[in-house]
Structures are given as C-alpha cells and as structure tokens.
Amino acid sequence: MTTSTTTVLTVNGSRREVSAEPDTPLLWVLREDLSLPGTKFGCGIGMCGACTIHVDGAATRSCQVPLASLEEGAQIVTIEGLPGEGVPGTADEPGERGLHPIQDAWLEAQVPQCGYCQPGMIMAAAALLRENPTIDAETVRASITNICRCGTYPRVAEAVAAAARALGQS
Ligand code: FES
Ligand code: FES
C-alpha cells in the first residue's frame, strides 16, 4: 500500500503544497488537487499531448510525470499561468491583451474548433517558439506531435509562424 506524502511544488509562480501518493500523475494533481482544469486528459499514455504543460520551460506531458519524479524547485506552468510565464524583454513577454504572444496569434488565426486539445497544443507551441524564435510553418508541422481530432494543424502552424514573425519585428 502506498501512502500519501506532502510535496511542495511551484505552480504558475505560486508555492503549492500537495498531499498525494508519490506515483500520482502530475496531471491529476493539477486538475484534482490544485483546481487547474485547463490541462486536459486525453489518452493517458503520453501520445496525444492534451495534458502538455511546461516543467522548467520544457513542454512536458503531465500524464507521464509521477509526482515523486519532480525535482524540488521545479517550475511548473499550466495554460492558466502561461500569460504570466513571460519574462519582460523576451519572446515570452505578454502582449497587448495581457496574453502570451502565442495566445494572441491563436486568436488572430482563429485556431480552435472544439477546443479540447488546444491548451496542450498552445503549451507545446509556446515551448517550441521559445526554443526556435524564427520558426516557420513547415517546421511547426514537423515538430508538434500533439493530436487534434478536429484537424486544426494548418492553423496551428500558421499561428506559430505568425507569432514568430511578430516577435521578429518587435
Ligand atoms: S493525456 Fe497525456 S499525452 Fe494524452
Ligand atoms: S480543436 Fe478539437 S480536438 Fe483540437
């Protein structure tokens, strides 16, 4: 029998204490214990990307992260905290709407359809843009492996490339 332990996490810039079994997937901790339902459950086996968040800035599929595997001090950011993740003067700086530049680009390109996959898709795109600030649509198509049952891939690629162009001009 596994017993709950208390773990301290930094989530969206705030210190959060969680009491859960060490093998609890981070996805469940975020949704159930921390009331952050923006991160979605899709496949539960690391394939679809609906549960993508950032851990220390890297796109991470939270259904595959046991609570006990997190380093103390790891910076976890979910879709709810993405606008605040930005560092002034960098490519992540929030834009005029107070959103992350990727979210602005999403609105401009009208990317979502049903919307279910979109938080994970946006988190994957934001990490990709940070790694490659001059990315083009073709590279986005090859790099983002999140699954969208509505087929928004062309608009995802368009939005990320537009965000890269906008950031390049700013
Ligand atoms: S729910 Fe995590 S990858 Fe599908
Ligand atoms: S917008 Fe419907 S699953 Fe992607």
mmCIF file with all atom_site columns, C-alpha atoms in Angstrom, residues 1-152:
data_model
loop_
_atom_site.group_PDB
_atom_site.id
_atom_site.type_symbol
_atom_site.label_atom_id
_atom_site.label_alt_id
_atom_site.label_comp_id
_atom_site.label_asym_id
_atom_site.label_entity_id
_atom_site.label_seq_id
_atom_site.pdbx_PDB_ins_code
_atom_site.Cartn_x
_atom_site.Cartn_y
_atom_site.Cartn_z
_atom_site.occupancy
_atom_site.B_iso_or_equiv
_atom_site.pdbx_formal_charge
_atom_site.auth_seq_id
_atom_site.auth_comp_id
_atom_site.auth_asym_id
_atom_site.auth_atom_id
_atom_site.pdbx_PDB_model_num
ATOM 1   C CA . MET A 1 1   ? 0.000   0.000  0.000   1.00 0.00 ? 1   MET A CA 1
ATOM 2   C CA . THR A 1 2   ? 1.317   3.447  -0.913  1.00 0.00 ? 2   THR A CA 1
ATOM 3   C CA . THR A 1 3   ? 0.807   6.329  1.439   1.00 0.00 ? 3   THR A CA 1
ATOM 4   C CA . SER A 1 4   ? 0.303   9.986  0.690   1.00 0.00 ? 4   SER A CA 1
ATOM 5   C CA . THR A 1 5   ? 3.216   12.316 1.145   1.00 0.00 ? 5   THR A CA 1
ATOM 6   C CA . THR A 1 6   ? 3.280   16.083 1.107   1.00 0.00 ? 6   THR A CA 1
ATOM 7   C CA . THR A 1 7   ? 5.149   17.602 -1.807  1.00 0.00 ? 7   THR A CA 1
ATOM 8   C CA . VAL A 1 8   ? 5.865   21.277 -2.352  1.00 0.00 ? 8   VAL A CA 1
ATOM 9   C CA . LEU A 1 9   ? 5.526   22.477 -5.930  1.00 0.00 ? 9   LEU A CA 1
ATOM 10  C CA . THR A 1 10  ? 5.858   25.829 -7.658  1.00 0.00 ? 10  THR A CA 1
ATOM 11  C CA . VAL A 1 11  ? 2.894   26.132 -9.981  1.00 0.00 ? 11  VAL A CA 1
ATOM 12  C CA . ASN A 1 12  ? 2.257   29.239 -12.064 1.00 0.00 ? 12  ASN A CA 1
ATOM 13  C CA . GLY A 1 13  ? 4.648   31.123 -9.819  1.00 0.00 ? 13  GLY A CA 1
ATOM 14  C CA . SER A 1 14  ? 2.986   30.145 -6.526  1.00 0.00 ? 14  SER A CA 1
ATOM 15  C CA . ARG A 1 15  ? 4.133   27.735 -3.861  1.00 0.00 ? 15  ARG A CA 1
ATOM 16  C CA . ARG A 1 16  ? 1.619   24.889 -3.556  1.00 0.00 ? 16  ARG A CA 1
ATOM 17  C CA . GLU A 1 17  ? 1.580   22.000 -1.091  1.00 0.00 ? 17  GLU A CA 1
ATOM 18  C CA . VAL A 1 18  ? 0.111   18.755 -2.351  1.00 0.00 ? 18  VAL A CA 1
ATOM 19  C CA . SER A 1 19  ? -0.739  15.673 -0.381  1.00 0.00 ? 19  SER A CA 1
ATOM 20  C CA . ALA A 1 20  ? -0.903  12.676 -2.720  1.00 0.00 ? 20  ALA A CA 1
ATOM 21  C CA . GLU A 1 21  ? 0.625   9.295  -3.357  1.00 0.00 ? 21  GLU A CA 1
ATOM 22  C CA . PRO A 1 22  ? 4.086   9.625  -4.940  1.00 0.00 ? 22  PRO A CA 1
ATOM 23  C CA . ASP A 1 23  ? 3.070   7.820  -8.134  1.00 0.00 ? 23  ASP A CA 1
ATOM 24  C CA . THR A 1 24  ? 0.091   10.123 -8.785  1.00 0.00 ? 24  THR A CA 1
ATOM 25  C CA . PRO A 1 25  ? 0.448   11.627 -12.279 1.00 0.00 ? 25  PRO A CA 1
ATOM 26  C CA . LEU A 1 26  ? 1.056   15.359 -12.218 1.00 0.00 ? 26  LEU A CA 1
ATOM 27  C CA . LEU A 1 27  ? -1.966  15.768 -14.497 1.00 0.00 ? 27  LEU A CA 1
ATOM 28  C CA . TRP A 1 28  ? -4.283  14.582 -11.724 1.00 0.00 ? 28  TRP A CA 1
ATOM 29  C CA . VAL A 1 29  ? -2.535  16.719 -9.122  1.00 0.00 ? 29  VAL A CA 1
ATOM 30  C CA . LEU A 1 30  ? -3.073  19.801 -11.275 1.00 0.00 ? 30  LEU A CA 1
ATOM 31  C CA . ARG A 1 31  ? -6.691  19.077 -12.104 1.00 0.00 ? 31  ARG A CA 1
ATOM 32  C CA . GLU A 1 32  ? -7.969  17.472 -8.910  1.00 0.00 ? 32  GLU A CA 1
ATOM 33  C CA . ASP A 1 33  ? -5.814  18.847 -6.105  1.00 0.00 ? 33  ASP A CA 1
ATOM 34  C CA . LEU A 1 34  ? -4.934  22.290 -7.430  1.00 0.00 ? 34  LEU A CA 1
ATOM 35  C CA . SER A 1 35  ? -8.183  23.019 -9.329  1.00 0.00 ? 35  SER A CA 1
ATOM 36  C CA . LEU A 1 36  ? -6.438  23.848 -12.587 1.00 0.00 ? 36  LEU A CA 1
ATOM 37  C CA . PRO A 1 37  ? -8.720  22.144 -15.141 1.00 0.00 ? 37  PRO A CA 1
ATOM 38  C CA . GLY A 1 38  ? -7.211  23.809 -18.223 1.00 0.00 ? 38  GLY A CA 1
ATOM 39  C CA . THR A 1 39  ? -4.825  20.893 -18.646 1.00 0.00 ? 39  THR A CA 1
ATOM 40  C CA . LYS A 1 40  ? -6.792  18.094 -20.324 1.00 0.00 ? 40  LYS A CA 1
ATOM 41  C CA . PHE A 1 41  ? -6.833  14.323 -20.069 1.00 0.00 ? 41  PHE A CA 1
ATOM 42  C CA . GLY A 1 42  ? -6.806  12.668 -23.464 1.00 0.00 ? 42  GLY A CA 1
ATOM 43  C CA . CYS A 1 43  ? -5.070  9.309  -23.842 1.00 0.00 ? 43  CYS A CA 1
ATOM 44  C CA . GLY A 1 44  ? -3.268  8.936  -20.513 1.00 0.00 ? 44  GLY A CA 1
ATOM 45  C CA . ILE A 1 45  ? -0.353  7.184  -22.236 1.00 0.00 ? 45  ILE A CA 1
ATOM 46  C CA . GLY A 1 46  ? 1.784   10.086 -23.444 1.00 0.00 ? 46  GLY A CA 1
ATOM 47  C CA . MET A 1 47  ? 0.533   10.020 -27.037 1.00 0.00 ? 47  MET A CA 1
ATOM 48  C CA . CYS A 1 48  ? -1.958  12.848 -27.582 1.00 0.00 ? 48  CYS A CA 1
ATOM 49  C CA . GLY A 1 49  ? -0.396  15.868 -25.865 1.00 0.00 ? 49  GLY A CA 1
ATOM 50  C CA . ALA A 1 50  ? -3.694  17.156 -24.406 1.00 0.00 ? 50  ALA A CA 1
ATOM 51  C CA . CYS A 1 51  ? -2.025  17.228 -20.980 1.00 0.00 ? 51  CYS A CA 1
ATOM 52  C CA . THR A 1 52  ? 1.028   19.264 -22.059 1.00 0.00 ? 52  THR A CA 1
ATOM 53  C CA . ILE A 1 53  ? 2.397   21.761 -19.548 1.00 0.00 ? 53  ILE A CA 1
ATOM 54  C CA . HIS A 1 54  ? 5.827   23.325 -19.009 1.00 0.00 ? 54  HIS A CA 1
ATOM 55  C CA . VAL A 1 55  ? 8.292   21.975 -16.490 1.00 0.00 ? 55  VAL A CA 1
ATOM 56  C CA . ASP A 1 56  ? 11.272  24.318 -16.283 1.00 0.00 ? 56  ASP A CA 1
ATOM 57  C CA . GLY A 1 57  ? 10.196  25.763 -19.629 1.00 0.00 ? 57  GLY A CA 1
ATOM 58  C CA . ALA A 1 58  ? 10.080  22.445 -21.486 1.00 0.00 ? 58  ALA A CA 1
ATOM 59  C CA . ALA A 1 59  ? 6.861   21.037 -22.974 1.00 0.00 ? 59  ALA A CA 1
ATOM 60  C CA . THR A 1 60  ? 6.010   18.027 -20.822 1.00 0.00 ? 60  THR A CA 1
ATOM 61  C CA . ARG A 1 61  ? 3.139   15.514 -20.985 1.00 0.00 ? 61  ARG A CA 1
ATOM 62  C CA . SER A 1 62  ? 1.876   15.665 -17.435 1.00 0.00 ? 62  SER A CA 1
ATOM 63  C CA . CYS A 1 63  ? 0.071   12.304 -17.563 1.00 0.00 ? 63  CYS A CA 1
ATOM 64  C CA . GLN A 1 64  ? 3.520   10.704 -17.698 1.00 0.00 ? 64  GLN A CA 1
ATOM 65  C CA . VAL A 1 65  ? 5.065   12.587 -14.750 1.00 0.00 ? 65  VAL A CA 1
ATOM 66  C CA . PRO A 1 66  ? 4.711   10.908 -11.331 1.00 0.00 ? 66  PRO A CA 1
ATOM 67  C CA . LEU A 1 67  ? 4.583   13.445 -8.551  1.00 0.00 ? 67  LEU A CA 1
ATOM 68  C CA . ALA A 1 68  ? 7.670   11.917 -6.904  1.00 0.00 ? 68  ALA A CA 1
ATOM 69  C CA . SER A 1 69  ? 9.800   12.436 -10.032 1.00 0.00 ? 69  SER A CA 1
ATOM 70  C CA . LEU A 1 70  ? 9.673   16.228 -9.789  1.00 0.00 ? 70  LEU A CA 1
ATOM 71  C CA . GLU A 1 71  ? 12.780  17.991 -8.536  1.00 0.00 ? 71  GLU A CA 1
ATOM 72  C CA . GLU A 1 72  ? 12.264  20.351 -5.641  1.00 0.00 ? 72  GLU A CA 1
ATOM 73  C CA . GLY A 1 73  ? 12.050  23.859 -7.055  1.00 0.00 ? 73  GLY A CA 1
ATOM 74  C CA . ALA A 1 74  ? 10.857  22.715 -10.480 1.00 0.00 ? 74  ALA A CA 1
ATOM 75  C CA . GLN A 1 75  ? 8.869   25.482 -12.165 1.00 0.00 ? 75  GLN A CA 1
ATOM 76  C CA . ILE A 1 76  ? 5.539   24.150 -13.396 1.00 0.00 ? 76  ILE A CA 1
ATOM 77  C CA . VAL A 1 77  ? 3.407   26.295 -15.679 1.00 0.00 ? 77  VAL A CA 1
ATOM 78  C CA . THR A 1 78  ? -0.054  25.379 -16.930 1.00 0.00 ? 78  THR A CA 1
ATOM 79  C CA . ILE A 1 79  ? -2.245  27.104 -19.509 1.00 0.00 ? 79  ILE A CA 1
ATOM 80  C CA . GLU A 1 80  ? -3.746  29.179 -16.668 1.00 0.00 ? 80  GLU A CA 1
ATOM 81  C CA . GLY A 1 81  ? -0.295  30.599 -15.905 1.00 0.00 ? 81  GLY A CA 1
ATOM 82  C CA . LEU A 1 82  ? 1.047   30.931 -19.428 1.00 0.00 ? 82  LEU A CA 1
ATOM 83  C CA . PRO A 1 83  ? 0.458   34.691 -19.771 1.00 0.00 ? 83  PRO A CA 1
ATOM 84  C CA . GLY A 1 84  ? 2.434   35.248 -16.576 1.00 0.00 ? 84  GLY A CA 1
ATOM 85  C CA . GLU A 1 85  ? 5.261   32.944 -17.602 1.00 0.00 ? 85  GLU A CA 1
ATOM 86  C CA . GLY A 1 86  ? 6.661   35.605 -19.854 1.00 0.00 ? 86  GLY A CA 1
ATOM 87  C CA . VAL A 1 87  ? 9.830   37.389 -18.945 1.00 0.00 ? 87  VAL A CA 1
ATOM 88  C CA . PRO A 1 88  ? 9.754   41.092 -19.911 1.00 0.00 ? 88  PRO A CA 1
ATOM 89  C CA . GLY A 1 89  ? 12.031  41.829 -22.835 1.00 0.00 ? 89  GLY A CA 1
ATOM 90  C CA . THR A 1 90  ? 11.967  38.248 -24.122 1.00 0.00 ? 90  THR A CA 1
ATOM 91  C CA . ALA A 1 91  ? 9.890   36.404 -26.692 1.00 0.00 ? 91  ALA A CA 1
ATOM 92  C CA . ASP A 1 92  ? 7.502   35.361 -23.902 1.00 0.00 ? 92  ASP A CA 1
ATOM 93  C CA . GLU A 1 93  ? 6.580   38.853 -22.792 1.00 0.00 ? 93  GLU A CA 1
ATOM 94  C CA . PRO A 1 94  ? 2.773   39.254 -22.597 1.00 0.00 ? 94  PRO A CA 1
ATOM 95  C CA . GLY A 1 95  ? 1.278   41.239 -25.466 1.00 0.00 ? 95  GLY A CA 1
ATOM 96  C CA . GLU A 1 96  ? -1.355  43.998 -25.549 1.00 0.00 ? 96  GLU A CA 1
ATOM 97  C CA . ARG A 1 97  ? -4.230  41.741 -24.392 1.00 0.00 ? 97  ARG A CA 1
ATOM 98  C CA . GLY A 1 98  ? -2.163  40.543 -21.440 1.00 0.00 ? 98  GLY A CA 1
ATOM 99  C CA . LEU A 1 99  ? -1.868  37.159 -23.124 1.00 0.00 ? 99  LEU A CA 1
ATOM 100 C CA . HIS A 1 100 ? 1.160   35.195 -24.163 1.00 0.00 ? 100 HIS A CA 1
ATOM 101 C CA . PRO A 1 101 ? 2.115   36.076 -27.773 1.00 0.00 ? 101 PRO A CA 1
ATOM 102 C CA . ILE A 1 102 ? 1.130   32.568 -28.817 1.00 0.00 ? 102 ILE A CA 1
ATOM 103 C CA . GLN A 1 103 ? -2.375  33.090 -27.417 1.00 0.00 ? 103 GLN A CA 1
ATOM 104 C CA . ASP A 1 104 ? -2.673  36.364 -29.332 1.00 0.00 ? 104 ASP A CA 1
ATOM 105 C CA . ALA A 1 105 ? -1.647  34.556 -32.509 1.00 0.00 ? 105 ALA A CA 1
ATOM 106 C CA . TRP A 1 106 ? -4.222  31.826 -31.768 1.00 0.00 ? 106 TRP A CA 1
ATOM 107 C CA . LEU A 1 107 ? -6.978  34.419 -31.574 1.00 0.00 ? 107 LEU A CA 1
ATOM 108 C CA . GLU A 1 108 ? -5.855  36.137 -34.769 1.00 0.00 ? 108 GLU A CA 1
ATOM 109 C CA . ALA A 1 109 ? -5.759  32.841 -36.682 1.00 0.00 ? 109 ALA A CA 1
ATOM 110 C CA . GLN A 1 110 ? -8.989  31.523 -35.063 1.00 0.00 ? 110 GLN A CA 1
ATOM 111 C CA . VAL A 1 111 ? -7.284  28.184 -34.453 1.00 0.00 ? 111 VAL A CA 1
ATOM 112 C CA . PRO A 1 112 ? -9.651  26.251 -32.124 1.00 0.00 ? 112 PRO A CA 1
ATOM 113 C CA . GLN A 1 113 ? -12.598 24.177 -33.203 1.00 0.00 ? 113 GLN A CA 1
ATOM 114 C CA . CYS A 1 114 ? -13.988 22.074 -30.318 1.00 0.00 ? 114 CYS A CA 1
ATOM 115 C CA . GLY A 1 115 ? -11.083 23.369 -28.229 1.00 0.00 ? 115 GLY A CA 1
ATOM 116 C CA . TYR A 1 116 ? -10.340 20.220 -26.255 1.00 0.00 ? 116 TYR A CA 1
ATOM 117 C CA . CYS A 1 117 ? -6.756  19.759 -27.419 1.00 0.00 ? 117 CYS A CA 1
ATOM 118 C CA . GLN A 1 118 ? -5.970  23.443 -27.521 1.00 0.00 ? 118 GLN A CA 1
ATOM 119 C CA . PRO A 1 119 ? -4.424  24.085 -24.066 1.00 0.00 ? 119 PRO A CA 1
ATOM 120 C CA . GLY A 1 120 ? -1.916  21.292 -24.699 1.00 0.00 ? 120 GLY A CA 1
ATOM 121 C CA . MET A 1 121 ? -1.344  22.481 -28.245 1.00 0.00 ? 121 MET A CA 1
ATOM 122 C CA . ILE A 1 122 ? -0.717  26.052 -27.084 1.00 0.00 ? 122 ILE A CA 1
ATOM 123 C CA . MET A 1 123 ? 1.713   24.908 -24.371 1.00 0.00 ? 123 MET A CA 1
ATOM 124 C CA . ALA A 1 124 ? 3.609   22.803 -26.931 1.00 0.00 ? 124 ALA A CA 1
ATOM 125 C CA . ALA A 1 125 ? 3.675   25.741 -29.341 1.00 0.00 ? 125 ALA A CA 1
ATOM 126 C CA . ALA A 1 126 ? 4.885   28.206 -26.705 1.00 0.00 ? 126 ALA A CA 1
ATOM 127 C CA . ALA A 1 127 ? 7.803   25.939 -25.774 1.00 0.00 ? 127 ALA A CA 1
ATOM 128 C CA . LEU A 1 128 ? 8.637   25.403 -29.439 1.00 0.00 ? 128 LEU A CA 1
ATOM 129 C CA . LEU A 1 129 ? 8.664   29.124 -30.132 1.00 0.00 ? 129 LEU A CA 1
ATOM 130 C CA . ARG A 1 130 ? 10.961  29.704 -27.190 1.00 0.00 ? 130 ARG A CA 1
ATOM 131 C CA . GLU A 1 131 ? 13.386  27.069 -28.482 1.00 0.00 ? 131 GLU A CA 1
ATOM 132 C CA . ASN A 1 132 ? 13.183  28.370 -32.044 1.00 0.00 ? 132 ASN A CA 1
ATOM 133 C CA . PRO A 1 133 ? 12.072  32.030 -32.202 1.00 0.00 ? 133 PRO A CA 1
ATOM 134 C CA . THR A 1 134 ? 12.363  32.162 -36.015 1.00 0.00 ? 134 THR A CA 1
ATOM 135 C CA . ILE A 1 135 ? 10.375  29.007 -36.688 1.00 0.00 ? 135 ILE A CA 1
ATOM 136 C CA . ASP A 1 136 ? 8.378   28.669 -39.924 1.00 0.00 ? 136 ASP A CA 1
ATOM 137 C CA . ALA A 1 137 ? 5.094   26.867 -40.548 1.00 0.00 ? 137 ALA A CA 1
ATOM 138 C CA . GLU A 1 138 ? 6.732   23.840 -42.152 1.00 0.00 ? 138 GLU A CA 1
ATOM 139 C CA . THR A 1 139 ? 8.946   23.257 -39.110 1.00 0.00 ? 139 THR A CA 1
ATOM 140 C CA . VAL A 1 140 ? 5.954   23.668 -36.782 1.00 0.00 ? 140 VAL A CA 1
ATOM 141 C CA . ARG A 1 141 ? 4.114   20.930 -38.698 1.00 0.00 ? 141 ARG A CA 1
ATOM 142 C CA . ALA A 1 142 ? 7.100   18.621 -38.302 1.00 0.00 ? 142 ALA A CA 1
ATOM 143 C CA . SER A 1 143 ? 7.753   19.465 -34.643 1.00 0.00 ? 143 SER A CA 1
ATOM 144 C CA . ILE A 1 144 ? 4.392   19.483 -32.864 1.00 0.00 ? 144 ILE A CA 1
ATOM 145 C CA . THR A 1 145 ? 3.176   15.930 -32.325 1.00 0.00 ? 145 THR A CA 1
ATOM 146 C CA . ASN A 1 146 ? 0.029   16.787 -30.341 1.00 0.00 ? 146 ASN A CA 1
ATOM 147 C CA . ILE A 1 147 ? -3.108  15.181 -31.716 1.00 0.00 ? 147 ILE A CA 1
ATOM 148 C CA . CYS A 1 148 ? -6.136  17.282 -32.691 1.00 0.00 ? 148 CYS A CA 1
ATOM 149 C CA . ARG A 1 149 ? -9.237  15.309 -33.604 1.00 0.00 ? 149 ARG A CA 1
ATOM 150 C CA . CYS A 1 150 ? -10.703 18.412 -35.260 1.00 0.00 ? 150 CYS A CA 1
ATOM 151 C CA . GLY A 1 151 ? -7.689  18.761 -37.558 1.00 0.00 ? 151 GLY A CA 1
ATOM 152 C CA . THR A 1 152 ? -6.578  22.282 -36.694 1.00 0.00 ? 152 THR A CA 1
#
